[in-house]
Amino acid sequence: MASKQVPKQVEQAPPGLRHIAVVMDGNGRWAQRRLLPRTAGHKYGVDALKSVVRGCIAQGVPFLTVFAFSSENWNRPADEVSALMDLFVQALRRETRELAAQGVRLRFVGERSAFDTPMRELMQQAEDLSAANTRLVLNVAINYGGRWDLVQAMQALQASGEPISEESLAQHLCLADVPAPDLLIRTGGERRISNFLLWQIAYTEFYFTDILWPDFDEKSLALAMADYAQRERRFGTVHPQAPGLRVA
Ligand code: IPE
Ligand code: IPE
Ligand code: MG
């Protein structure tokens, strides 16, 4: 049997790779394997995110969307939820300036009303401070659910009285102004979406890795990109698109 070619890391993002979405999973298991509390994994997860941000900037990827907290994550034990909320506040306080200085524009997508006022203010401040940046748009999905996004878009559409179409619905989704993800990476070994972007991933390429999120870094990102570079995206067509194949 021919051995499968292992893709090499890439130095620059493959052409057409504009938007990477990441389900940052495996923090709890990373910590448990080290006999640490699960929250330690979340803490180290912030460093992994910083490394991936650096990787996107270095390789010229303009959009990164990360899943930080799902609408279902509220169902975790209360002490883990409260530790996560504390960590978000700390991370925003510590990292916003540095990210903004790197040219990152921060945006938060998800239902914000669930957060307390200090957290909502920090989110707003981070968005305001970085609003003019253009090097990398970092969308942080927090209290986000793909189903919630679709429902809020439908409600907005209904309120506006616009006719329902793919285009009009897409315009009311949280990431309306961002191209659909080209590549979705999920760390931590699970092969599922867990209510992350639903509409937007219709033609996204998936990359699943067993690496636990705190261990994921720029190099792991480069490997994911190299894997993506080998994919053939057809969007329902055939390739190479043969003239005369189309049925009139
Ligand atoms: C992802 O890591 C972070 C959040 C969901 C907030 P997990 O906490 O889900 O880690 P595992 O999957 O239990 O290892
Ligand atoms: C998805 O991971 C959410 C985030 C990474 C923020 P989960 O750990 O919550 O997903 P499930 O429960 O394994 O599906
Ligand atoms: Mg998990």
XYZ file of C-alpha atoms and ligand atoms in Angstrom:
277
model
C 0.000 0.000 0.000
C 1.379 3.405 -0.934
C 2.178 5.450 2.157
C 0.096 8.578 2.570
C 2.107 11.701 1.893
C 2.461 13.792 4.997
C 1.817 17.439 4.131
C 4.617 19.807 4.989
C 3.996 22.995 6.926
C 3.339 25.983 4.734
C 5.106 29.336 5.030
C 2.237 31.282 3.593
C -1.469 30.617 3.614
C -2.628 28.701 0.541
C -4.271 30.984 -2.025
C -7.947 31.548 -1.326
C -7.644 30.733 2.377
C -9.161 33.841 3.885
C -11.148 32.677 6.856
C -10.274 30.036 9.448
C -12.792 28.973 12.095
C -11.647 27.046 15.166
C -13.461 24.955 17.773
C -10.906 25.290 20.567
C -11.645 21.999 22.304
C -9.749 19.799 24.757
C -8.766 22.232 27.523
C -10.321 20.169 30.290
C -8.680 16.910 29.203
C -5.327 18.676 28.786
C -5.509 19.758 32.424
C -6.866 16.457 33.731
C -3.957 14.590 32.127
C -1.636 16.777 34.167
C -3.681 16.269 37.328
C -4.592 19.958 37.221
C -8.054 21.472 37.608
C -9.915 21.812 34.280
C -9.724 25.572 34.580
C -5.912 25.401 34.222
C -6.528 24.053 30.720
C -8.692 27.045 29.868
C -5.941 29.355 31.120
C -3.294 27.754 28.891
C -5.824 27.843 26.079
C -5.437 31.626 25.957
C -1.760 31.185 25.032
C -2.709 28.770 22.256
C -5.079 31.382 20.870
C -2.332 34.009 20.939
C -0.058 31.655 19.016
C -2.731 30.994 16.379
C -3.359 34.726 16.032
C 0.377 35.208 15.390
C 0.254 32.392 12.843
C -2.675 33.933 10.972
C -0.948 37.301 10.875
C 2.369 35.787 9.745
C 0.695 33.815 6.979
C -1.633 36.556 5.821
C -5.002 35.061 6.779
C -7.361 38.027 7.254
C -10.224 36.397 9.253
C -10.145 34.083 12.264
C -13.282 33.016 14.157
C -12.870 31.077 17.387
C -15.459 29.280 19.505
C -14.788 30.351 23.089
C -18.082 29.504 24.840
C -21.168 27.857 23.426
C -24.759 28.561 24.388
C -24.746 25.037 25.858
C -21.602 25.577 27.953
C -23.767 27.271 30.633
C -24.844 23.737 31.535
C -21.393 22.937 32.938
C -20.831 22.883 36.703
C -21.324 26.368 38.162
C -17.724 26.644 39.381
C -16.340 25.953 35.899
C -18.697 28.480 34.313
C -17.749 31.108 36.851
C -14.006 30.370 36.400
C -14.464 30.747 32.644
C -16.215 34.098 33.088
C -13.357 35.291 35.335
C -10.848 34.112 32.743
C -12.622 35.982 29.934
C -12.513 39.190 31.977
C -8.822 38.682 32.825
C -7.916 37.815 29.237
C -9.726 40.870 27.903
C -7.967 43.109 30.452
C -4.541 41.611 29.724
C -4.590 40.930 26.011
C -6.731 43.546 24.268
C -4.029 46.200 24.018
C -1.396 43.776 22.781
C -3.761 42.318 20.181
C -4.758 45.776 19.006
C -1.074 46.744 18.735
C -0.578 43.729 16.450
C -3.245 45.096 14.101
C -6.011 42.757 15.271
C -9.606 43.888 15.146
C -11.575 42.156 17.879
C -15.234 41.355 17.531
C -17.551 39.310 19.696
C -20.397 37.281 18.283
C -23.109 35.760 20.429
C -25.898 36.729 22.811
C -24.333 39.373 25.065
C -27.237 40.054 27.374
C -26.268 36.961 29.407
C -23.025 38.598 30.570
C -22.673 40.998 33.457
C -22.025 44.704 32.894
C -18.223 44.697 33.468
C -17.803 41.890 30.942
C -20.052 43.605 28.393
C -18.127 46.852 28.864
C -14.787 45.119 28.338
C -16.087 43.539 25.146
C -17.314 46.892 23.894
C -14.038 48.613 24.818
C -12.008 45.956 23.006
C -14.151 46.383 19.896
C -13.903 50.175 20.038
C -10.162 50.211 20.673
C -9.416 47.890 17.759
C -12.139 48.996 15.335
C -9.769 50.586 12.823
C -7.411 47.592 12.611
C -7.264 45.654 9.375
C -4.483 43.078 9.636
C -6.630 40.326 11.163
C -10.286 40.295 12.162
C -10.614 38.037 15.216
C -14.229 37.055 15.837
C -14.680 35.545 19.270
C -17.858 33.462 19.458
C -18.974 33.652 23.053
C -22.384 32.559 24.272
C -22.817 31.692 20.637
C -24.888 28.969 19.048
C -25.396 28.384 15.348
C -29.109 27.801 15.964
C -29.388 31.011 17.966
C -27.680 32.895 15.117
C -30.167 31.542 12.581
C -33.164 32.351 14.788
C -32.012 35.897 15.540
C -31.428 36.439 11.794
C -34.925 35.153 10.988
C -36.438 37.379 13.665
C -34.603 40.414 12.257
C -35.781 39.516 8.794
C -39.359 39.162 9.966
C -39.189 42.516 11.778
C -37.834 44.238 8.682
C -40.524 42.746 6.450
C -37.940 41.798 3.822
C -38.736 38.778 1.679
C -36.948 35.614 2.763
C -34.110 34.535 0.528
C -30.664 33.017 1.068
C -29.139 36.450 0.536
C -31.459 38.351 2.888
C -31.113 35.750 5.639
C -27.322 35.677 5.312
C -27.264 39.454 5.702
C -28.702 39.209 9.206
C -26.341 36.534 10.523
C -23.619 37.592 12.965
C -20.826 37.221 10.440
C -22.747 38.758 7.543
C -19.818 40.913 6.461
C -17.208 38.140 6.661
C -16.596 35.542 3.939
C -17.709 32.009 4.860
C -14.967 29.994 6.600
C -12.705 28.193 4.143
C -11.264 25.931 6.823
C -12.746 24.784 10.123
C -10.305 23.282 12.605
C -11.497 21.326 15.623
C -8.925 20.284 18.194
C -9.473 17.746 20.985
C -10.371 14.715 18.890
C -14.155 15.103 18.577
C -15.560 15.145 15.084
C -18.621 17.305 15.503
C -19.771 20.892 15.166
C -21.367 21.326 18.621
C -23.654 24.131 17.408
C -20.855 26.359 16.078
C -21.401 28.053 12.724
C -24.132 26.129 10.911
C -25.219 28.146 7.904
C -21.738 29.405 7.127
C -20.037 25.990 6.867
C -22.012 24.705 3.885
C -18.814 24.400 1.810
C -16.152 24.723 4.499
C -13.274 22.220 4.595
C -12.984 20.398 7.946
C -9.755 19.549 9.725
C -10.000 17.460 12.879
C -6.990 16.879 15.085
C -6.461 14.982 18.337
C -4.157 17.738 19.594
C -5.713 19.282 22.692
C -6.258 23.004 22.351
C -3.579 24.210 24.831
C -0.978 22.262 22.776
C -2.098 23.730 19.449
C 0.231 26.425 18.109
C 1.503 28.212 15.015
C 3.158 25.022 13.776
C -0.027 22.997 14.178
C -1.830 25.750 12.300
C 0.683 25.581 9.462
C 0.093 21.812 9.214
C -3.657 22.351 9.045
C -3.130 24.878 6.274
C -0.897 22.451 4.380
C -3.642 19.835 4.616
C -6.149 22.377 3.344
C -3.851 23.218 0.427
C -4.265 19.614 -0.810
C -8.051 19.756 -0.879
C -10.009 20.220 -4.040
C -13.010 22.418 -3.406
C -15.652 21.833 -6.020
C -18.742 23.644 -4.667
C -20.958 21.127 -6.422
C -19.259 21.433 -9.798
C -16.877 18.962 -11.406
C -13.192 19.647 -11.716
C -11.802 20.565 -14.047
C -15.149 22.003 -15.048
C -15.607 20.409 -18.435
C -17.255 22.653 -21.012
C -20.413 21.146 -22.396
C -21.114 19.093 -19.280
C -23.731 21.456 -17.985
C -27.287 20.309 -18.616
C -29.250 23.171 -20.183
C -13.076 23.780 25.319
O -12.454 22.827 26.117
C -13.329 25.076 26.059
C -14.739 25.372 26.320
C -15.743 24.651 25.939
C -15.013 26.571 27.065
P -13.302 21.848 27.028
O -13.507 22.483 28.367
O -14.537 21.424 26.344
O -12.298 20.641 27.187
P -12.671 19.099 27.154
O -13.356 18.856 25.842
O -13.579 18.843 28.321
O -11.361 18.408 27.263
C -17.518 23.186 21.838
O -16.880 22.312 22.710
C -17.546 24.583 22.392
C -16.254 25.260 22.520
C -15.097 24.789 22.175
C -16.335 26.580 23.055
P -17.685 21.431 23.770
O -16.674 20.714 24.567
O -18.652 22.281 24.510
O -18.500 20.452 22.823
P -19.110 19.012 23.128
O -19.896 19.133 24.389
O -17.979 18.061 23.265
O -19.951 18.695 21.935
Mg -14.956 19.892 25.087
